[in-house]
CSV table of C-alpha atoms in Angstrom, one decimal:
chain,number,residue,atom,x,y,z
A,784,UNK,CA,-92.9,-124.7,108.3
A,785,UNK,CA,-96.2,-123.5,109.6
A,786,UNK,CA,-99.7,-126.2,110.5
A,787,UNK,CA,-100.6,-126.5,106.7
A,788,UNK,CA,-97.6,-126.6,105.1
A,789,UNK,CA,-96.7,-129.6,108.0
A,790,UNK,CA,-99.8,-131.1,107.0
A,791,UNK,CA,-99.2,-131.0,103.5
A,792,UNK,CA,-95.6,-132.6,103.6
A,793,UNK,CA,-96.8,-135.3,105.2
A,794,UNK,CA,-99.8,-136.5,102.7
A,795,UNK,CA,-96.9,-135.8,100.2
A,796,UNK,CA,-94.7,-139.0,102.0
A,797,UNK,CA,-95.3,-142.3,102.3
A,798,UNK,CA,-96.1,-143.2,105.5
A,799,UNK,CA,-93.7,-145.8,106.1
A,800,UNK,CA,-91.8,-142.2,106.3
A,801,UNK,CA,-93.6,-140.2,108.1
A,802,UNK,CA,-91.5,-140.9,111.8
A,803,UNK,CA,-88.3,-142.8,112.4
A,804,UNK,CA,-90.1,-145.7,114.3
A,805,UNK,CA,-92.2,-147.6,111.6
A,806,UNK,CA,-88.5,-148.4,109.0
A,807,UNK,CA,-86.2,-148.5,111.9
A,808,UNK,CA,-88.4,-150.8,113.8
A,809,UNK,CA,-89.3,-152.7,111.1
A,810,UNK,CA,-85.6,-153.1,109.9
A,811,UNK,CA,-84.8,-153.9,113.7
A,812,UNK,CA,-87.1,-156.7,114.0
A,813,UNK,CA,-86.3,-158.2,110.7
A,814,UNK,CA,-83.1,-158.3,111.9
A,815,UNK,CA,-82.7,-159.3,114.5
A,816,UNK,CA,-84.3,-162.8,112.9
A,817,UNK,CA,-82.7,-162.9,109.8
A,818,UNK,CA,-79.1,-162.5,111.6
A,819,UNK,CA,-79.5,-164.7,114.2
A,820,UNK,CA,-81.0,-167.4,111.5
A,821,UNK,CA,-78.0,-166.8,109.8
A,822,UNK,CA,-75.3,-167.0,113.0
A,823,UNK,CA,-77.4,-170.2,114.0
A,824,UNK,CA,-76.8,-172.3,110.8
A,825,UNK,CA,-73.0,-171.0,110.7
A,826,UNK,CA,-72.6,-172.7,114.0
A,827,UNK,CA,-73.9,-175.7,113.2
A,828,UNK,CA,-72.3,-176.3,109.9
A,829,UNK,CA,-69.3,-175.1,110.6
A,830,UNK,CA,-70.1,-172.5,107.1
A,831,UNK,CA,-69.3,-168.7,107.0
A,832,UNK,CA,-70.1,-165.9,105.0
A,833,UNK,CA,-67.8,-164.1,102.9
A,834,UNK,CA,-67.1,-161.4,105.8
A,835,UNK,CA,-63.4,-160.1,107.3
A,836,UNK,CA,-65.3,-161.1,110.3
A,837,UNK,CA,-65.1,-164.6,111.5
A,838,UNK,CA,-68.8,-165.8,112.2
A,839,UNK,CA,-68.7,-165.7,116.1
A,840,UNK,CA,-67.9,-162.0,115.1
A,841,UNK,CA,-69.9,-161.0,112.9
A,842,UNK,CA,-73.0,-162.4,115.0
A,843,UNK,CA,-71.8,-159.9,117.6
A,844,UNK,CA,-71.5,-157.1,115.5
A,845,UNK,CA,-74.4,-157.4,113.9
A,846,UNK,CA,-76.6,-158.1,116.9
A,847,UNK,CA,-75.1,-155.1,118.5
A,848,UNK,CA,-74.4,-152.2,115.2
A,849,UNK,CA,-77.3,-153.6,113.2
A,850,UNK,CA,-80.3,-154.7,115.0
A,851,UNK,CA,-79.8,-152.8,118.1
A,852,UNK,CA,-78.8,-149.2,116.3
A,853,UNK,CA,-81.6,-150.0,114.2
A,854,UNK,CA,-83.1,-149.9,117.6
A,855,UNK,CA,-82.3,-146.9,118.8
A,856,UNK,CA,-82.1,-145.2,115.7
A,857,UNK,CA,-86.4,-145.5,115.8
A,858,UNK,CA,-86.4,-143.8,118.9
A,859,UNK,CA,-84.4,-142.1,119.0
A,860,UNK,CA,-85.9,-140.6,115.7
A,861,UNK,CA,-89.5,-140.5,117.6
A,862,UNK,CA,-88.7,-139.2,121.0
A,863,UNK,CA,-86.9,-136.4,120.1
A,864,UNK,CA,-89.5,-134.5,118.4
A,865,UNK,CA,-91.3,-134.6,122.0
A,866,UNK,CA,-88.7,-132.9,123.3
A,867,UNK,CA,-87.9,-129.7,121.1
A,868,UNK,CA,-91.4,-129.9,119.3
A,869,UNK,CA,-89.5,-130.0,115.8
A,870,UNK,CA,-91.2,-131.9,113.2
A,871,UNK,CA,-89.9,-135.3,112.7
A,872,UNK,CA,-86.9,-136.5,110.6
A,873,UNK,CA,-89.5,-137.8,107.7
A,874,UNK,CA,-89.3,-138.1,103.6
A,875,UNK,CA,-85.6,-138.6,101.9
A,876,UNK,CA,-83.6,-138.2,104.8
A,877,UNK,CA,-84.6,-140.6,106.9
A,878,UNK,CA,-84.4,-143.0,103.8
A,879,UNK,CA,-80.8,-142.1,103.0
A,880,UNK,CA,-80.3,-143.0,107.4
A,881,UNK,CA,-83.0,-146.1,106.0
A,882,UNK,CA,-80.4,-146.5,103.5
A,883,UNK,CA,-77.3,-146.2,104.6
A,884,UNK,CA,-77.8,-148.6,107.5
A,885,UNK,CA,-78.4,-151.2,105.4
A,886,UNK,CA,-76.2,-150.6,103.0
A,887,UNK,CA,-73.5,-151.6,106.1
A,888,UNK,CA,-75.2,-154.7,106.7
A,889,UNK,CA,-74.4,-155.3,103.4
A,890,UNK,CA,-70.6,-154.0,103.7
A,891,UNK,CA,-70.1,-156.5,106.6
A,892,UNK,CA,-72.0,-159.5,105.1
A,893,UNK,CA,-69.6,-159.6,101.9
A,894,UNK,CA,-66.6,-157.4,103.5
A,895,UNK,CA,-63.8,-159.5,102.6
A,896,UNK,CA,-64.8,-159.4,99.0
A,897,UNK,CA,-64.0,-155.3,99.2
A,898,UNK,CA,-61.6,-153.4,100.3
A,899,UNK,CA,-61.3,-153.3,103.9
A,900,UNK,CA,-62.0,-149.0,104.6
A,901,UNK,CA,-64.3,-149.5,102.1
A,902,UNK,CA,-66.5,-151.8,104.0
A,903,UNK,CA,-65.4,-149.7,107.1
A,904,UNK,CA,-66.8,-147.0,105.6
A,905,UNK,CA,-70.2,-148.1,104.3
A,906,UNK,CA,-70.5,-149.4,108.0
A,907,UNK,CA,-70.2,-146.8,109.8
A,908,UNK,CA,-71.5,-144.0,107.6
A,909,UNK,CA,-74.7,-145.2,109.7
A,910,UNK,CA,-73.7,-143.9,112.7
A,911,UNK,CA,-71.8,-141.1,111.5
A,912,UNK,CA,-74.9,-139.9,110.2
A,913,UNK,CA,-77.6,-141.0,112.8
A,914,UNK,CA,-74.8,-139.1,116.0
A,915,UNK,CA,-74.8,-136.2,113.2
A,916,UNK,CA,-79.0,-136.1,113.0
A,917,UNK,CA,-79.5,-136.4,117.0
A,918,UNK,CA,-77.1,-133.8,117.2
A,919,UNK,CA,-78.8,-131.3,115.0
A,920,UNK,CA,-82.2,-131.6,115.6
A,921,UNK,CA,-81.4,-131.1,119.7
A,922,UNK,CA,-79.4,-128.5,119.0
A,923,UNK,CA,-81.4,-126.6,116.7
A,924,UNK,CA,-84.4,-127.2,119.2
A,925,UNK,CA,-82.7,-125.6,122.1
A,926,UNK,CA,-83.4,-129.1,124.4
A,927,UNK,CA,-80.4,-128.7,126.0
A,928,UNK,CA,-81.5,-131.2,128.8
A,929,UNK,CA,-80.8,-134.2,126.1
A,930,UNK,CA,-78.1,-133.5,124.5
A,931,UNK,CA,-75.7,-135.6,126.1
A,932,UNK,CA,-77.9,-138.5,124.7
A,933,UNK,CA,-75.2,-137.8,122.1
A,934,UNK,CA,-72.4,-139.2,124.4
A,935,UNK,CA,-73.7,-142.9,124.3
A,936,UNK,CA,-74.3,-142.9,120.7
A,937,UNK,CA,-70.9,-142.0,119.2
A,938,UNK,CA,-69.3,-144.6,122.0
A,939,UNK,CA,-71.3,-146.9,120.0
A,940,UNK,CA,-69.2,-145.5,117.3
A,941,UNK,CA,-65.8,-145.4,118.5
A,942,UNK,CA,-67.2,-148.8,119.2
A,943,UNK,CA,-67.7,-150.0,115.6
A,944,UNK,CA,-64.6,-148.7,114.3
A,945,UNK,CA,-62.3,-150.9,116.9
A,946,UNK,CA,-64.2,-154.4,115.3
A,947,UNK,CA,-63.7,-152.8,112.0
A,948,UNK,CA,-59.9,-152.3,113.4
A,949,UNK,CA,-59.3,-155.9,114.7
A,950,UNK,CA,-60.5,-157.9,112.8
A,951,UNK,CA,-58.3,-155.8,110.3
A,952,UNK,CA,-55.9,-157.3,112.5
A,953,UNK,CA,-55.5,-153.2,113.9
A,954,UNK,CA,-53.2,-153.0,117.4
A,955,UNK,CA,-56.2,-152.7,119.7
A,956,UNK,CA,-56.7,-154.0,122.4
A,957,UNK,CA,-59.0,-157.8,121.9
A,958,UNK,CA,-62.7,-157.7,121.9
A,959,UNK,CA,-62.7,-153.7,123.2
A,960,UNK,CA,-65.2,-152.8,120.5
A,961,UNK,CA,-67.6,-155.0,120.7
A,962,UNK,CA,-67.4,-155.3,125.6
A,963,UNK,CA,-67.6,-151.1,124.8
A,964,UNK,CA,-70.1,-151.2,123.1
A,965,UNK,CA,-72.2,-153.7,124.6
A,966,UNK,CA,-72.0,-151.7,128.2
A,967,UNK,CA,-73.4,-147.9,125.5
A,968,UNK,CA,-75.8,-150.1,124.8
A,969,UNK,CA,-76.8,-151.0,128.8
A,970,UNK,CA,-75.8,-147.3,130.0
A,971,UNK,CA,-78.6,-145.9,127.5
A,972,UNK,CA,-81.4,-148.8,127.9
A,973,UNK,CA,-80.4,-147.8,132.1
A,974,UNK,CA,-81.1,-144.2,131.8
A,975,UNK,CA,-84.3,-144.2,129.1
A,976,UNK,CA,-85.2,-146.8,131.2
A,977,UNK,CA,-85.0,-144.1,134.0
A,978,UNK,CA,-87.8,-141.7,132.1
A,979,UNK,CA,-90.6,-143.9,131.0
A,980,UNK,CA,-90.7,-147.0,132.9
A,981,UNK,CA,-92.1,-145.3,136.2
A,982,UNK,CA,-93.5,-142.8,134.2
A,983,UNK,CA,-95.8,-145.2,132.1
A,984,UNK,CA,-96.4,-147.1,135.0
A,985,UNK,CA,-97.9,-144.0,136.8
A,986,UNK,CA,-100.0,-142.6,134.7
A,987,UNK,CA,-101.1,-146.6,134.6
A,988,UNK,CA,-101.4,-146.7,138.6
A,989,UNK,CA,-102.5,-143.2,138.3
A,990,UNK,CA,-105.8,-144.2,137.2
A,991,UNK,CA,-106.4,-147.4,139.4
A,992,UNK,CA,-107.4,-145.7,143.7
A,993,UNK,CA,-105.7,-147.0,146.2
A,994,UNK,CA,-103.3,-148.3,144.1
A,995,UNK,CA,-99.1,-146.7,145.6
A,996,UNK,CA,-97.5,-144.7,142.8
A,997,UNK,CA,-93.4,-145.2,142.0
A,998,UNK,CA,-91.2,-143.1,143.5
A,999,UNK,CA,-89.9,-140.2,142.0
A,1000,UNK,CA,-86.2,-139.7,141.0
A,1001,UNK,CA,-83.9,-139.5,143.9
A,1002,UNK,CA,-80.4,-140.4,144.4
A,1003,UNK,CA,-81.0,-143.5,144.9
A,1004,UNK,CA,-81.4,-143.9,141.1
A,1005,UNK,CA,-77.9,-141.6,140.6
A,1006,UNK,CA,-76.0,-143.8,143.0
A,1007,UNK,CA,-77.5,-146.5,140.7
A,1008,UNK,CA,-77.0,-145.2,137.9
A,1009,UNK,CA,-73.7,-144.1,138.6
A,1010,UNK,CA,-72.3,-147.6,140.0
A,1011,UNK,CA,-73.2,-149.4,136.8
A,1012,UNK,CA,-71.8,-146.9,134.7
A,1013,UNK,CA,-69.0,-147.0,136.3
A,1014,UNK,CA,-68.6,-150.6,136.6
A,1015,UNK,CA,-70.0,-151.1,132.5
A,1016,UNK,CA,-67.0,-149.1,131.6
A,1017,UNK,CA,-65.0,-150.3,133.6
A,1018,UNK,CA,-64.6,-153.7,132.5
A,1019,UNK,CA,-65.0,-152.8,128.8
A,1020,UNK,CA,-61.5,-151.0,128.9
A,1021,UNK,CA,-60.5,-153.9,132.3
A,1022,UNK,CA,-62.1,-157.2,131.6
A,1023,UNK,CA,-59.7,-159.3,134.7
A,1024,UNK,CA,-60.0,-156.6,136.9
A,1025,UNK,CA,-61.4,-158.2,139.7
A,1026,UNK,CA,-62.2,-155.0,141.8
A,1027,UNK,CA,-64.7,-154.3,139.5
A,1028,UNK,CA,-66.8,-157.4,139.9
A,1029,UNK,CA,-67.3,-156.1,143.1
A,1030,UNK,CA,-68.9,-152.7,141.0
A,1031,UNK,CA,-70.4,-154.8,139.4
A,1032,UNK,CA,-72.2,-156.6,142.2
A,1033,UNK,CA,-72.9,-153.8,144.3
A,1034,UNK,CA,-74.2,-151.9,141.0
A,1035,UNK,CA,-77.1,-154.9,139.9
A,1036,UNK,CA,-77.9,-154.7,143.9
A,1037,UNK,CA,-78.7,-150.8,144.0
A,1038,UNK,CA,-80.3,-151.2,140.5
A,1039,UNK,CA,-82.8,-154.1,141.5
A,1040,UNK,CA,-83.8,-151.9,144.3
A,1041,UNK,CA,-84.4,-148.9,142.2
A,1042,UNK,CA,-86.8,-151.4,139.2
A,1043,UNK,CA,-88.2,-152.5,142.4
A,1044,UNK,CA,-89.3,-148.9,144.0
A,1045,UNK,CA,-90.9,-148.9,139.9
A,1046,UNK,CA,-93.6,-151.1,141.8
A,1047,UNK,CA,-93.9,-153.4,138.7
A,1048,UNK,CA,-95.2,-156.1,140.7
A,1049,UNK,CA,-98.6,-153.7,140.2
A,1050,UNK,CA,-98.7,-153.9,136.7
A,1051,UNK,CA,-98.7,-157.7,136.3
A,1052,UNK,CA,-102.2,-157.5,135.2
A,1053,UNK,CA,-100.5,-155.4,132.1
A,1054,UNK,CA,-98.2,-156.5,129.6
A,1055,UNK,CA,-97.1,-153.7,128.0
A,1056,UNK,CA,-96.0,-152.2,131.1
A,1057,UNK,CA,-94.8,-155.5,133.4
A,1058,UNK,CA,-92.5,-156.8,130.0
A,1059,UNK,CA,-90.4,-152.8,130.7
A,1060,UNK,CA,-89.6,-154.4,134.3
A,1061,UNK,CA,-88.9,-157.4,133.1
A,1062,UNK,CA,-86.7,-156.3,131.0
A,1063,UNK,CA,-85.0,-153.9,133.8
A,1064,UNK,CA,-84.7,-157.0,135.8
A,1065,UNK,CA,-82.6,-159.2,133.0
A,1066,UNK,CA,-79.8,-156.3,133.2
A,1067,UNK,CA,-80.3,-156.5,137.1
A,1068,UNK,CA,-79.4,-160.0,136.8
A,1069,UNK,CA,-77.1,-159.3,134.3
A,1070,UNK,CA,-75.2,-156.7,135.7
A,1071,UNK,CA,-74.7,-159.9,138.9
A,1072,UNK,CA,-73.8,-162.6,136.8
A,1073,UNK,CA,-71.4,-160.3,135.5
A,1074,UNK,CA,-69.7,-159.3,138.5
A,1075,UNK,CA,-69.8,-162.6,139.4
A,1076,UNK,CA,-67.8,-163.8,137.2
A,1077,UNK,CA,-65.6,-161.3,137.7
A,1078,UNK,CA,-65.0,-162.1,141.0
A,1079,UNK,CA,-63.9,-166.1,139.7
A,1080,UNK,CA,-67.1,-167.5,140.9
A,1081,UNK,CA,-68.5,-170.1,138.8
A,1082,UNK,CA,-70.2,-168.4,137.0
A,1083,UNK,CA,-69.6,-168.7,132.8
A,1084,UNK,CA,-69.6,-165.3,131.1
A,1085,UNK,CA,-71.1,-166.7,128.4
A,1086,UNK,CA,-74.2,-166.3,130.6
A,1087,UNK,CA,-73.4,-162.9,131.7
A,1088,UNK,CA,-73.2,-161.4,128.4
A,1089,UNK,CA,-76.5,-162.7,127.0
A,1090,UNK,CA,-78.5,-162.4,130.1
A,1091,UNK,CA,-77.7,-158.7,129.5
A,1092,UNK,CA,-78.1,-159.3,125.6
A,1093,UNK,CA,-80.8,-162.0,124.8
A,1094,UNK,CA,-82.2,-160.9,128.3
A,1095,UNK,CA,-82.1,-156.8,128.6
A,1096,UNK,CA,-81.5,-155.8,126.5
A,1097,UNK,CA,-84.0,-158.1,123.3
A,1098,UNK,CA,-86.8,-157.7,125.8
A,1099,UNK,CA,-86.6,-153.7,126.3
A,1100,UNK,CA,-85.7,-153.5,122.4
A,1101,UNK,CA,-89.7,-155.7,122.0
A,1102,UNK,CA,-91.1,-153.6,124.7
A,1103,UNK,CA,-90.5,-150.4,123.4
A,1104,UNK,CA,-91.1,-151.4,120.2
A,1105,UNK,CA,-94.4,-152.4,120.8
A,1106,UNK,CA,-95.3,-149.3,123.0
A,1107,UNK,CA,-94.1,-146.8,120.9
A,1108,UNK,CA,-95.9,-147.9,117.5
A,1109,UNK,CA,-98.4,-149.5,119.3
A,1110,UNK,CA,-99.0,-145.1,120.9
A,1111,UNK,CA,-97.8,-143.4,117.0
A,1112,UNK,CA,-101.1,-146.0,115.2
A,1113,UNK,CA,-103.5,-144.8,117.6
A,1114,UNK,CA,-104.0,-148.3,119.1
A,1115,UNK,CA,-104.9,-149.2,122.5
A,1116,UNK,CA,-102.0,-149.2,124.8
A,1117,UNK,CA,-102.6,-152.8,125.9
A,1118,UNK,CA,-101.5,-155.2,124.9
A,1119,UNK,CA,-103.1,-158.5,122.4
A,1120,UNK,CA,-102.3,-161.7,122.7
A,1121,UNK,CA,-98.9,-161.5,119.9
A,1122,UNK,CA,-97.8,-159.3,121.7
A,1123,UNK,CA,-98.0,-161.4,124.5
A,1124,UNK,CA,-96.9,-163.6,122.7
A,1125,UNK,CA,-93.6,-162.5,121.6
A,1126,UNK,CA,-93.0,-161.4,125.1
A,1127,UNK,CA,-92.9,-165.2,126.2
A,1128,UNK,CA,-91.0,-166.0,123.5
A,1129,UNK,CA,-88.6,-163.4,123.7
A,1130,UNK,CA,-87.8,-164.5,128.2
A,1131,UNK,CA,-88.2,-168.8,127.5
A,1132,UNK,CA,-85.5,-167.4,124.2
A,1133,UNK,CA,-82.9,-166.1,127.2
A,1134,UNK,CA,-83.9,-167.5,129.4
A,1135,UNK,CA,-82.4,-171.1,127.5
A,1136,UNK,CA,-79.8,-168.9,126.3
A,1137,UNK,CA,-78.5,-168.2,129.7
A,1138,UNK,CA,-79.7,-171.6,131.0
A,1139,UNK,CA,-77.4,-173.1,128.1
A,1140,UNK,CA,-74.1,-171.7,129.3
A,1141,UNK,CA,-75.0,-173.4,132.6
A,1142,UNK,CA,-75.6,-176.7,131.2
A,1143,UNK,CA,-72.4,-178.2,129.6
A,1144,UNK,CA,-74.2,-181.7,128.0
A,1145,UNK,CA,-77.1,-179.9,127.0
A,1146,UNK,CA,-75.7,-176.9,125.5
A,1147,UNK,CA,-76.4,-177.5,121.5
A,1148,UNK,CA,-80.0,-178.5,122.4
A,1149,UNK,CA,-80.5,-175.4,124.4
A,1150,UNK,CA,-78.8,-172.8,122.0
A,1151,UNK,CA,-80.5,-174.0,118.9
A,1152,UNK,CA,-84.1,-174.3,120.5
A,1153,UNK,CA,-83.3,-170.2,121.9
A,1154,UNK,CA,-82.7,-169.4,118.9
A,1155,UNK,CA,-85.7,-170.8,117.8
A,1156,UNK,CA,-87.6,-168.9,120.4
A,1157,UNK,CA,-85.4,-165.9,119.7
A,1158,UNK,CA,-86.4,-166.0,115.6
A,1159,UNK,CA,-90.2,-167.0,116.3
A,1160,UNK,CA,-90.3,-163.6,118.6
A,1161,UNK,CA,-89.4,-161.3,116.3
A,1162,UNK,CA,-90.6,-162.6,113.5
A,1163,UNK,CA,-94.4,-162.8,115.4
A,1164,UNK,CA,-93.2,-158.5,115.6
A,1165,UNK,CA,-92.5,-158.6,111.8
A,1166,UNK,CA,-95.5,-160.4,111.1
A,1167,UNK,CA,-97.9,-158.4,114.3
A,1168,UNK,CA,-96.4,-155.5,113.7
A,1169,UNK,CA,-95.6,-154.1,110.5
A,1170,UNK,CA,-98.8,-153.8,108.5
A,1171,UNK,CA,-98.8,-150.9,111.8
A,1172,UNK,CA,-95.5,-149.3,110.9
A,1173,UNK,CA,-95.9,-149.6,107.0
A,1174,UNK,CA,-100.1,-148.8,106.3
A,1175,UNK,CA,-101.0,-144.8,107.5
A,1176,UNK,CA,-101.8,-144.4,111.1
A,1177,UNK,CA,-105.4,-145.3,112.5
A,1178,UNK,CA,-108.4,-142.8,112.9
A,1179,UNK,CA,-108.9,-142.8,116.8
């Protein structure tokens, strides 16, 4: 397709379907708020949706394989054209992918009303299709450097399958599916953060003479990723094996060292950058809390899990979705008031959720406050960024 054909094709496609970040970032924002609202109602009232998953398992599943997978799809489908130089997946194929994601959410919500294999197939179809599209685009573009990114996305599909099998009574190790899914997401974040956080920070600081720039990639990064990934995968399969706790603590310490080398404190004047460093700090804290919990220290496992999920994953997803959206629709790469507000809300939501695990007498109020803050953060993203995602790119 030559450049004239490409421009003509783009004019024929609705703006909402021209690039992957548009439908999938919007879907991630909506589902992050809606799914948590449903969960908190079930938690407070003792009710349930007609799903084969019990309410807690449904909550875990939909956060990992609904909300997070939509954000991952939006990121990858937008980043891969930059890696390969190929046109982005758009139009009908993109609409089909988004439709498969939506089908999975409906199937999991009402899975008790249909045969188990139908619900499972409907949910897994999106991840299988996404792995296929990502693999094809990278291979056809001969972008071999990024081919390993297929591995964590494929692992997430396996983790999703394991959750379905366990819910249907198949003898799989208890909780392996969600632990493997969480580990896969954190692995993906740690790898991609190493590419984008120091790069974006360096570009911004380079315009401010006299400021030290982030350190380049080195053995410290490789050691940080190796220890963290080994600890997380080890925990997924051996969640009570105490020596893994030491590995996670070591990984947390080295990743904190890695983070400090990225010069995050120098970005305080630009929240759009600072929030990326805050998100990675949550990852370090979550890994440390998880390690301490495994070693028998008086740290609730729930605190570690939510430092990684509400803290690291929630913050990093909002950080990436806001920055990528602004960049790709022609907006200034600087946080406006709405953006700053949603960063504050998601940070407070994570703090309250982790605190709820430690404060037994205040658990319920803190859980509800955390849920309200989380819902407000992602609803704020949908309201503030929805028009950018739905409408054509602004002229510069």
